[in-house]
């Protein structure tokens, strides 16, 4: 009798199930599933999907490389049921129904504020770029703007994905500022102000990096655009490391596993072999992996160095701490160790942008979405210093508009980074992390006061007259508060922006204005004015020619999608 082995593979689909534990152990029974098996062998694939109304199960026997397959499929909507008999390869089985369960946080667009009532615009620095590369992935998949959820559109991340001309560096200041002001393209009654803040690189000697690669190896990470792509990205980073660096590798699925713990960064072959050994299976216990990753980072801490956990995941947590609030609370606790965080998002269909963005914001971290090998190289090689070497933490901005000049203003983007004015001076309130050479670009749509005064507002209990010393030559003052990477007390610096429009529209300005128009059209903004996809493309084209290839590539994708 030929030797045979029975392998049971269960693919169960149900949104009503909170947690599906297919393949998490070698002997378990799952009563919640539509179809279940008493035994799951490690040699069987472990894949979990969710959909609204369907379930699918298959069992097959392997005998000398051939398969005898039987499957059952049922649909709650149609009442259909079927069964197949002998023969065929695994690839000939019915295709499981697809279900998109991607998660995004709601983004409510900011409106205009009167300068006499709210002269201060306060927000945390944000150098995340995940929104743009995720939108690029969605457009490449669907070739339609309608496929993009409004929560996926974070205008500041779309703008900050690209590089802009830095302002002149001033002695004694950590940041430099570049300002440009012209008539607003979509509303000629207003002006559009663009401010680019650049973190100046620190000239101190390089001490070394202590990296912990925290990799989600659950079943949902199976695929060339998920675990395979993450491994390629970490290999690229590994090739740039030296004996001054340390590397740990922690994985998590049903539980965590520490594969490397503080090995020297110049052991490239050993690190690469460890990365090549990773396989996707099981459920997703992200909190267990996070705890172990921070343990490795703390045990191998380099004083004065770059200590960082780099998470690679689709954000789909279904075991341990699974809620966004629970995960962010855990990360806030861990960040007090002095270890920074970089979050890399992968995958589609079940991708949780909400979890990934929230975790990064809570952990003094930054967030990037990796949709291709080029993006992995961009984040982990080309921009390694700006993405992984922190020069300032808890960075906060506060802009005070001069009411003698500006009547109203509207901040574009940064909706989820807005802070109360009083939080600016409170060192207990978190800001954002900024890397060496990284930039934060912020834009405002503004209207002017034609005459100095109180903008027609009469107050009974207080005077609202402008100070006699108010200078109409000054449009605003930008205050920046930040902490050194190893400090607990913040430092404040100021930059004054003068009134008056600039003579020439730069390619940088045209590009940023085009990105804003694009985001407003995708989102269906109430402030869209005369903007269309065509005018957005005109601006983007004016800004794409003289800069990096990323601009022209993205412009071409928008042109293809808009069919213009």
Coordinates of C-alpha atoms in Angstrom, one line a residue:
X1 CA 0.0 0.0 0.0
X2 CA 1.3 3.4 -0.9
X3 CA 2.2 5.7 1.9
X4 CA -0.4 8.5 2.1
X5 CA -0.9 11.5 4.3
X6 CA -4.1 13.3 5.0
X7 CA -3.9 17.1 5.2
X8 CA -6.9 19.1 6.2
X9 CA -7.0 22.7 5.1
X10 CA -9.9 24.9 6.2
X11 CA -10.6 28.3 4.7
X12 CA -13.4 29.9 6.6
X13 CA -15.0 33.2 5.7
X14 CA -17.2 35.2 8.1
X15 CA -17.2 38.8 9.2
X16 CA -19.2 37.8 12.3
X17 CA -16.2 35.9 13.6
X18 CA -13.9 38.1 15.7
X19 CA -10.9 35.9 15.6
X20 CA -10.0 33.0 13.3
X21 CA -7.3 30.7 14.5
X22 CA -6.6 28.5 11.5
X23 CA -3.2 26.9 11.8
X24 CA -2.2 28.3 15.2
X25 CA -1.4 25.0 16.7
X26 CA -1.1 21.3 15.8
X27 CA -4.2 20.0 17.5
X28 CA -7.2 22.3 18.0
X29 CA -10.9 22.3 17.2
X30 CA -12.6 25.5 16.1
X31 CA -16.3 25.5 17.0
X32 CA -17.0 29.0 15.6
X33 CA -16.1 28.1 12.1
X34 CA -18.6 27.0 9.5
X35 CA -16.3 24.0 8.8
X36 CA -13.6 22.8 11.2
X37 CA -10.9 20.2 11.5
X38 CA -9.7 18.5 14.6
X39 CA -6.1 18.5 13.5
X40 CA -4.1 21.1 11.5
X41 CA -0.6 20.0 10.5
X42 CA 2.2 22.5 10.2
X43 CA 2.8 21.3 6.7
X44 CA -0.6 22.6 5.6
X45 CA -0.9 26.3 4.6
X46 CA -2.5 28.4 7.2
X47 CA -4.6 31.1 5.6
X48 CA -7.6 33.1 7.1
X49 CA -10.0 35.2 5.1
X50 CA -13.2 37.0 6.0
X51 CA -16.2 37.8 3.9
X52 CA -19.8 38.6 4.6
X53 CA -21.8 35.6 3.8
X54 CA -19.8 32.7 2.5
X55 CA -17.8 29.7 3.7
X56 CA -15.5 27.4 1.9
X57 CA -13.8 24.1 3.0
X58 CA -11.5 21.6 1.3
X59 CA -9.8 18.4 2.3
X60 CA -7.4 16.6 0.1
X61 CA -5.2 13.5 0.3
X62 CA -1.7 13.5 -1.1
X63 CA -0.5 10.2 -2.7
X64 CA 2.7 10.2 -4.6
X65 CA 2.3 13.9 -5.6
X66 CA -1.3 13.5 -6.8
X67 CA -4.3 15.0 -5.1
X68 CA -7.8 13.6 -4.5
X69 CA -9.9 16.6 -3.6
X70 CA -13.3 17.2 -2.2
X71 CA -14.7 20.5 -1.4
X72 CA -17.9 22.1 -0.1
X73 CA -19.0 25.6 -0.7
X74 CA -22.1 27.4 0.7
X75 CA -23.5 30.8 0.3
X76 CA -25.9 32.3 2.8
X77 CA -27.2 34.6 0.1
X78 CA -28.0 32.0 -2.6
X79 CA -28.3 28.8 -0.6
X80 CA -26.0 27.1 -3.1
X81 CA -24.0 24.0 -2.1
X82 CA -21.8 21.8 -4.1
X83 CA -19.4 18.9 -3.9
X84 CA -16.7 17.8 -6.3
X85 CA -15.2 14.4 -6.7
X86 CA -11.8 13.0 -7.6
X87 CA -8.7 14.4 -9.3
X88 CA -7.3 17.7 -10.1
X89 CA -4.6 19.8 -8.6
X90 CA -5.0 22.2 -5.7
X91 CA -4.9 25.2 -8.1
X92 CA -8.1 23.9 -9.8
X93 CA -10.3 24.3 -6.7
X94 CA -13.0 27.0 -6.8
X95 CA -11.8 30.5 -6.2
X96 CA -12.7 31.9 -2.8
X97 CA -14.8 35.0 -2.8
X98 CA -12.9 38.2 -2.3
X99 CA -13.8 40.7 0.4
X100 CA -12.3 44.1 1.0
X101 CA -12.0 44.8 4.8
X102 CA -9.5 47.6 4.6
X103 CA -9.7 50.1 7.6
X104 CA -9.2 53.8 7.5
X105 CA -9.7 56.5 10.2
X106 CA -12.3 59.2 9.4
X107 CA -10.7 62.5 8.3
X108 CA -12.9 65.7 8.7
X109 CA -11.5 68.5 6.6
X110 CA -10.6 71.7 8.5
X111 CA -12.5 74.9 7.7
X112 CA -11.7 78.6 7.9
X113 CA -10.9 80.3 11.2
X114 CA -11.1 84.0 12.0
X115 CA -7.7 85.3 13.0
X116 CA -9.2 87.7 15.6
X117 CA -10.8 84.7 17.4
X118 CA -8.3 81.9 16.7
X119 CA -5.0 83.4 15.8
X120 CA -3.0 80.3 16.7
X121 CA -2.7 77.2 14.5
X122 CA -1.1 74.4 16.5
X123 CA -0.2 71.0 15.3
X124 CA 2.3 68.1 15.7
X125 CA 5.0 67.5 13.1
X126 CA 4.1 64.8 10.7
X127 CA 6.6 63.3 8.2
X128 CA 4.5 60.2 7.4
X129 CA 4.1 59.5 3.7
X130 CA 1.9 56.4 3.8
X131 CA -1.1 58.0 2.3
X132 CA 0.4 58.7 -1.1
X133 CA 2.0 55.3 -1.7
X134 CA -1.3 53.6 -0.6
X135 CA -3.3 55.8 -3.0
X136 CA -0.8 54.9 -5.7
X137 CA -1.5 51.2 -5.0
X138 CA -5.2 51.7 -5.1
X139 CA -5.1 53.5 -8.4
X140 CA -2.8 50.9 -9.9
X141 CA -5.3 48.2 -8.8
X142 CA -8.5 49.9 -9.9
X143 CA -7.6 52.7 -12.3
X144 CA -10.4 54.7 -10.7
X145 CA -10.5 57.6 -8.3
X146 CA -13.8 56.3 -6.9
X147 CA -11.9 53.3 -5.4
X148 CA -10.2 55.6 -2.9
X149 CA -11.9 55.8 0.5
X150 CA -12.0 59.4 1.8
X151 CA -10.1 58.3 4.9
X152 CA -7.2 57.2 2.8
X153 CA -6.6 60.8 1.6
X154 CA -4.3 62.7 4.0
X155 CA -3.2 65.7 2.1
X156 CA -0.2 66.5 4.3
X157 CA 1.2 63.0 3.7
X158 CA 0.7 63.3 -0.1
X159 CA 2.6 66.6 -0.1
X160 CA 5.3 65.5 2.3
X161 CA 6.1 62.4 0.2
X162 CA 8.1 64.6 -2.2
X163 CA 11.2 66.8 -1.7
X164 CA 11.2 70.6 -1.8
X165 CA 13.8 73.3 -1.8
X166 CA 15.0 74.0 1.7
X167 CA 15.3 77.5 3.2
X168 CA 18.6 79.1 4.1
X169 CA 20.2 77.6 7.3
X170 CA 20.4 80.0 10.2
X171 CA 23.2 79.7 12.8
X172 CA 22.0 78.2 16.1
X173 CA 18.7 77.0 14.7
X174 CA 17.8 73.3 14.3
X175 CA 15.3 74.1 11.5
X176 CA 15.3 76.2 8.3
X177 CA 12.2 77.7 6.7
X178 CA 11.2 78.4 3.1
X179 CA 8.1 80.4 2.3
X180 CA 6.2 81.0 -0.9
X181 CA 2.9 82.9 -1.4
X182 CA 0.7 83.4 -4.5
X183 CA -2.9 83.7 -5.5
X184 CA -4.8 80.6 -4.6
X185 CA -5.3 78.5 -7.9
X186 CA -8.8 77.4 -7.0
X187 CA -10.0 80.6 -5.4
X188 CA -8.6 83.8 -6.8
X189 CA -10.1 85.9 -3.9
X190 CA -7.6 84.2 -1.5
X191 CA -3.9 83.4 -1.4
X192 CA -2.2 80.1 -0.9
X193 CA 0.7 80.0 1.5
X194 CA 3.3 77.3 1.4
X195 CA 5.8 76.8 4.3
X196 CA 8.5 74.1 4.2
X197 CA 10.4 73.4 7.4
X198 CA 13.6 71.4 7.0
X199 CA 15.4 69.6 9.9
X200 CA 19.0 70.5 9.6
X201 CA 21.4 67.6 9.8
X202 CA 23.5 67.3 12.9
X203 CA 27.2 67.0 12.4
X204 CA 27.9 64.8 15.5
X205 CA 29.8 61.6 14.9
X206 CA 27.8 58.5 14.0
X207 CA 27.5 56.2 17.0
X208 CA 25.5 53.3 15.5
X209 CA 22.0 52.0 15.0
X210 CA 20.2 49.4 17.1
X211 CA 17.5 48.0 14.8
X212 CA 14.8 45.5 15.7
X213 CA 13.0 44.1 12.7
X214 CA 9.6 43.2 13.9
X215 CA 7.9 41.1 11.2
X216 CA 4.3 40.0 11.0
X217 CA 4.5 36.4 9.8
X218 CA 0.8 35.6 10.2
X219 CA -1.1 33.9 7.3
X220 CA -2.5 37.2 6.0
X221 CA 1.1 38.3 5.2
X222 CA 1.5 35.5 2.6
X223 CA 2.3 36.9 -0.8
X224 CA 4.7 38.7 -3.0
X225 CA 3.4 42.1 -2.0
X226 CA 3.5 41.3 1.7
X227 CA 6.1 39.1 3.5
X228 CA 8.2 38.6 0.4
X229 CA 8.4 42.4 -0.2
X230 CA 9.1 43.1 3.5
X231 CA 12.0 40.6 3.4
X232 CA 13.5 42.3 0.3
X233 CA 13.3 45.7 2.0
X234 CA 15.0 44.5 5.2
X235 CA 17.8 42.9 3.1
X236 CA 18.3 46.3 1.4
X237 CA 18.7 47.9 4.8
X238 CA 20.9 45.1 6.0
X239 CA 23.4 45.7 3.2
X240 CA 24.1 49.3 4.5
X241 CA 24.8 48.3 8.1
X242 CA 28.3 48.1 9.7
X243 CA 30.0 46.7 12.8
X244 CA 28.7 49.7 14.7
X245 CA 25.1 48.6 14.3
X246 CA 23.1 45.9 16.0
X247 CA 20.2 43.9 14.5
X248 CA 17.5 41.8 16.2
X249 CA 14.7 39.9 14.3
X250 CA 11.4 39.2 16.0
X251 CA 8.4 37.6 14.3
X252 CA 4.9 37.2 15.4
X253 CA 1.9 35.2 14.4
X254 CA 0.1 33.1 17.0
X255 CA 3.0 33.9 19.3
X256 CA 6.4 35.6 19.0
X257 CA 9.8 34.2 18.1
X258 CA 13.1 35.9 18.5
X259 CA 15.4 34.7 15.6
X260 CA 18.2 37.2 16.1
X261 CA 19.0 39.2 19.2
X262 CA 21.5 42.0 18.9
X263 CA 23.9 40.5 16.3
X264 CA 26.5 42.8 14.7
X265 CA 25.3 44.7 11.7
X266 CA 28.2 43.6 9.5
X267 CA 27.0 39.9 9.7
X268 CA 25.1 40.4 6.5
X269 CA 24.9 36.8 5.4
X270 CA 23.6 35.6 8.8
X271 CA 20.9 38.3 8.8
X272 CA 19.9 37.5 5.3
X273 CA 19.6 33.8 6.0
X274 CA 17.4 34.6 9.0
X275 CA 15.2 36.8 6.8
X276 CA 15.0 34.1 4.1
X277 CA 13.7 31.6 6.7
X278 CA 10.5 33.5 7.4
X279 CA 7.2 31.9 6.3
X280 CA 3.6 33.2 6.7
X281 CA 1.1 31.2 8.7
X282 CA -1.2 31.4 11.6
X283 CA -3.1 34.2 13.3
X284 CA -1.9 37.6 14.4
X285 CA -0.8 38.4 18.0
X286 CA 0.8 41.8 17.4
X287 CA 0.9 42.8 21.0
X288 CA 3.1 39.8 21.9
X289 CA 5.6 40.7 19.1
X290 CA 5.6 44.4 20.2
X291 CA 6.5 43.5 23.8
X292 CA 9.4 41.3 22.7
X293 CA 10.7 43.8 20.1
X294 CA 11.0 46.5 22.7
X295 CA 12.6 44.1 25.1
X296 CA 15.3 43.4 22.4
X297 CA 15.7 47.1 21.7
X298 CA 16.2 47.9 25.4
X299 CA 18.6 45.0 26.0
X300 CA 20.8 46.1 23.1
X301 CA 20.4 49.8 23.6
X302 CA 23.1 52.0 22.2
X303 CA 23.5 55.2 24.3
X304 CA 23.5 58.2 22.0
X305 CA 22.7 55.9 19.0
X306 CA 19.7 55.3 16.9
X307 CA 17.5 52.8 18.8
X308 CA 14.5 51.8 16.7
X309 CA 11.9 49.1 16.2
X310 CA 10.8 48.7 12.6
X311 CA 7.4 47.0 12.2
X312 CA 6.4 45.3 8.9
X313 CA 2.7 44.3 8.9
X314 CA -0.6 44.6 7.2
X315 CA -2.1 45.9 10.5
X316 CA -4.7 43.1 10.7
X317 CA -4.6 42.1 14.4
X318 CA -6.9 39.2 15.5
X319 CA -5.2 37.9 18.7
X320 CA -3.9 39.5 21.9
X321 CA -4.6 43.2 22.0
X322 CA -6.6 43.8 18.8
X323 CA -8.3 47.2 19.2
X324 CA -6.6 50.4 17.9
X325 CA -6.9 52.1 21.3
X326 CA -5.4 49.1 23.1
X327 CA -2.5 48.9 20.6
X328 CA -1.8 52.7 20.9
X329 CA -1.8 52.5 24.7
X330 CA 0.8 49.7 24.6
X331 CA 3.0 51.7 22.2
X332 CA 2.7 54.9 24.3
X333 CA 4.0 52.9 27.3
X334 CA 6.9 51.4 25.3
X335 CA 8.1 54.7 23.8
X336 CA 9.1 55.9 27.3
X337 CA 12.1 53.6 26.9
X338 CA 13.8 55.9 24.5
X339 CA 13.2 53.5 21.6
X340 CA 11.8 55.0 18.4
X341 CA 9.4 53.4 16.0
X342 CA 9.0 53.1 12.2
X343 CA 5.9 51.4 10.8
X344 CA 5.9 49.8 7.4
X345 CA 2.6 48.8 5.9
X346 CA 2.1 46.0 3.4
X347 CA -0.7 44.3 1.5
X348 CA -4.2 44.9 0.3
X349 CA -7.8 43.7 0.9
X350 CA -7.4 43.3 4.7
X351 CA -5.0 46.2 5.2
X352 CA -5.6 48.3 8.3
X353 CA -4.3 51.7 7.6
X354 CA -6.1 52.9 10.8
X355 CA -4.0 50.6 13.0
X356 CA -0.7 51.4 11.3
X357 CA -1.1 55.2 11.3
X358 CA -2.3 55.2 15.0
X359 CA 0.5 53.0 16.2
X360 CA 3.1 55.2 14.5
X361 CA 1.6 58.4 15.9
X362 CA 1.5 56.9 19.4
X363 CA 5.1 55.7 19.4
X364 CA 7.2 58.8 18.5
X365 CA 7.2 57.1 15.1
X366 CA 6.7 57.5 11.4
X367 CA 4.6 55.6 8.9
X368 CA 5.2 54.4 5.4
X369 CA 3.3 52.2 3.0
X370 CA 5.4 49.9 0.9
X371 CA 3.7 49.0 -2.4
X372 CA 6.7 48.0 -4.5
X373 CA 10.5 47.3 -4.3
X374 CA 11.3 50.9 -5.4
X375 CA 9.4 52.2 -2.4
X376 CA 11.2 49.8 -0.1
X377 CA 14.5 51.1 -1.4
X378 CA 13.4 54.7 -1.1
X379 CA 12.4 54.4 2.5
X380 CA 15.0 52.0 3.8
X381 CA 18.0 53.0 1.7
X382 CA 17.8 56.3 -0.2
X383 CA 16.1 58.2 2.7
X384 CA 17.6 56.1 5.5
X385 CA 18.8 59.1 7.6
X386 CA 15.5 61.0 7.4
X387 CA 13.4 57.9 8.1
X388 CA 15.4 56.3 10.8
X389 CA 17.9 58.8 12.4
X390 CA 16.0 61.1 14.8
X391 CA 17.4 64.6 15.3
X392 CA 14.4 66.0 17.2
X393 CA 11.5 64.4 19.0
X394 CA 8.1 65.7 20.2
X395 CA 8.2 68.4 17.5
X396 CA 5.3 70.8 17.6
X397 CA 4.5 73.9 15.5
X398 CA 2.5 76.9 16.5
X399 CA 1.8 79.6 13.9
X400 CA 0.5 82.9 15.1
X401 CA -1.2 84.9 12.3
X402 CA -1.1 88.7 12.4
X403 CA -4.8 89.8 12.5
X404 CA -3.7 93.2 11.0
X405 CA -2.9 91.3 7.8
X406 CA -4.8 88.0 7.8
X407 CA -8.5 87.9 8.2
X408 CA -9.1 84.2 8.0
X409 CA -7.0 81.1 7.3
X410 CA -7.6 77.4 6.6
X411 CA -5.0 74.8 7.3
X412 CA -4.8 72.2 4.6
X413 CA -4.3 68.7 6.0
X414 CA -2.9 67.7 9.4
X415 CA -6.5 67.1 10.7
X416 CA -5.3 64.2 12.9
X417 CA -2.3 66.1 14.2
X418 CA -4.1 69.3 15.4
X419 CA -3.4 70.2 19.0
X420 CA -4.9 72.6 21.5
X421 CA -3.0 75.9 21.7
X422 CA -2.1 75.3 25.4
X423 CA -0.5 71.9 24.5
X424 CA 2.3 73.6 22.6
X425 CA 4.1 74.6 25.8
X426 CA 3.3 71.4 27.7
X427 CA 6.2 69.0 27.5
X428 CA 3.9 66.2 28.5
X429 CA 2.0 66.5 25.3
X430 CA 3.5 64.5 22.4
X431 CA 4.6 66.0 19.1
X432 CA 6.1 64.2 16.1
X433 CA 9.5 62.7 15.4
X434 CA 11.7 64.3 12.8
X435 CA 14.7 62.7 11.1
X436 CA 17.9 64.2 9.7
X437 CA 17.1 66.3 6.6
X438 CA 13.4 65.5 6.6
X439 CA 10.8 68.1 5.7
X440 CA 7.4 69.2 7.0
X441 CA 5.5 71.2 4.4
X442 CA 2.3 72.9 5.4
X443 CA -0.1 75.0 3.3
X444 CA -2.8 77.5 4.3
X445 CA -5.5 79.2 2.3
X446 CA -5.8 82.7 3.6
X447 CA -7.9 85.9 3.1
X448 CA -6.7 89.4 4.0
X449 CA -7.8 92.3 6.2
X450 CA -7.9 95.3 3.9
X451 CA -7.7 97.6 7.0
X452 CA -6.3 97.1 10.4
X453 CA -8.9 96.5 13.0
X454 CA -11.0 93.9 14.7
X455 CA -12.7 92.5 11.6
X456 CA -16.0 93.9 12.6
X457 CA -16.4 91.9 15.8
X458 CA -17.7 93.8 18.8
X459 CA -17.0 92.3 22.3
X460 CA -18.8 93.5 25.4
X461 CA -16.5 92.3 28.1
X462 CA -13.0 92.7 26.6
X463 CA -11.2 94.9 24.2
X464 CA -9.9 93.4 21.0
X465 CA -7.9 96.2 19.6
X466 CA -4.6 95.4 18.0
X467 CA -1.4 96.3 19.8
X468 CA 0.0 99.6 18.7
X469 CA 3.3 97.8 18.0
X470 CA 1.6 95.4 15.5
X471 CA 3.6 95.4 12.3
X472 CA 1.6 94.9 9.0
X473 CA 4.9 93.9 7.4
X474 CA 4.7 90.6 9.3
X475 CA 2.2 88.0 8.2
X476 CA 2.9 85.4 10.9
X477 CA 5.4 84.0 13.4
X478 CA 6.2 80.3 13.3
X479 CA 7.3 78.9 16.7
X480 CA 8.8 75.4 16.8
X481 CA 9.1 73.5 20.0
X482 CA 11.2 70.3 20.1
X483 CA 13.3 68.0 22.3
X484 CA 16.7 66.6 21.7
X485 CA 16.5 62.8 21.0
X486 CA 17.7 62.0 24.6
X487 CA 16.1 65.0 26.4
X488 CA 13.0 65.5 28.4
X489 CA 12.8 69.3 28.2
X490 CA 11.9 71.1 25.0
X491 CA 13.6 74.0 23.2
X492 CA 11.8 76.8 21.4
X493 CA 12.8 78.6 18.2
X494 CA 11.0 81.2 16.1
X495 CA 10.8 82.2 12.5
X496 CA 9.1 85.4 11.2
X497 CA 7.3 85.3 7.8
X498 CA 6.9 88.7 6.1
X499 CA 3.8 89.8 4.2
X500 CA 3.7 90.0 0.4
X501 CA 3.4 87.6 -2.5
X502 CA 6.5 86.2 -4.3
X503 CA 7.4 87.2 -7.9
X504 CA 7.7 83.8 -9.5
X505 CA 5.7 80.5 -9.0
X506 CA 8.3 77.8 -8.3
X507 CA 7.9 74.2 -9.5
X508 CA 7.7 73.2 -5.8
X509 CA 4.8 75.5 -5.3
X510 CA 3.0 74.4 -8.4
X511 CA 3.4 70.7 -7.5
X512 CA 2.1 71.2 -3.9
X513 CA -0.9 73.1 -5.2
X514 CA -1.6 70.4 -7.7
X515 CA -1.5 67.7 -5.0
X516 CA -3.9 69.8 -2.9
X517 CA -6.3 70.1 -5.8
X518 CA -6.0 66.4 -6.5
X519 CA -6.8 65.5 -2.8
X520 CA -9.8 67.9 -2.8
X521 CA -11.2 66.3 -5.9
X522 CA -10.8 62.7 -4.7
X523 CA -12.3 63.6 -1.3
X524 CA -15.1 65.8 -2.7
X525 CA -14.1 68.8 -0.6
X526 CA -16.5 71.7 0.0
X527 CA -13.5 74.1 -0.6
X528 CA -12.8 72.7 -4.1
X529 CA -13.7 76.0 -5.8
X530 CA -12.8 76.0 -9.5
X531 CA -10.5 72.9 -9.1
X532 CA -10.9 69.9 -11.4
X533 CA -8.7 66.9 -12.1
X534 CA -7.6 68.7 -15.2
X535 CA -6.4 71.8 -13.4
X536 CA -4.7 69.6 -10.8
X537 CA -2.8 67.9 -13.6
X538 CA -1.8 71.2 -15.1
X539 CA -0.3 72.3 -11.8
X540 CA 1.4 68.9 -11.3
X541 CA 2.9 69.0 -14.8
X542 CA 4.3 72.5 -14.1
X543 CA 6.0 71.1 -11.0
X544 CA 7.1 67.7 -12.3
X545 CA 9.6 68.5 -14.9
X546 CA 12.5 69.9 -12.9
X547 CA 12.5 67.5 -9.9
X548 CA 12.8 63.8 -9.1
X549 CA 11.3 61.0 -11.2
X550 CA 8.8 60.3 -8.4
X551 CA 6.9 63.4 -9.4
X552 CA 6.6 62.6 -13.1
X553 CA 5.7 59.0 -12.4
X554 CA 2.9 60.0 -10.1
X555 CA 1.7 62.7 -12.5
X556 CA 1.5 60.1 -15.3
X557 CA -0.5 57.8 -13.1
X558 CA -3.0 60.5 -12.3
X559 CA -3.2 61.4 -16.0
X560 CA -3.9 57.8 -16.9
X561 CA -6.6 57.5 -14.2
X562 CA -8.2 60.8 -15.2
X563 CA -8.0 59.8 -18.9
X564 CA -7.0 63.3 -19.8

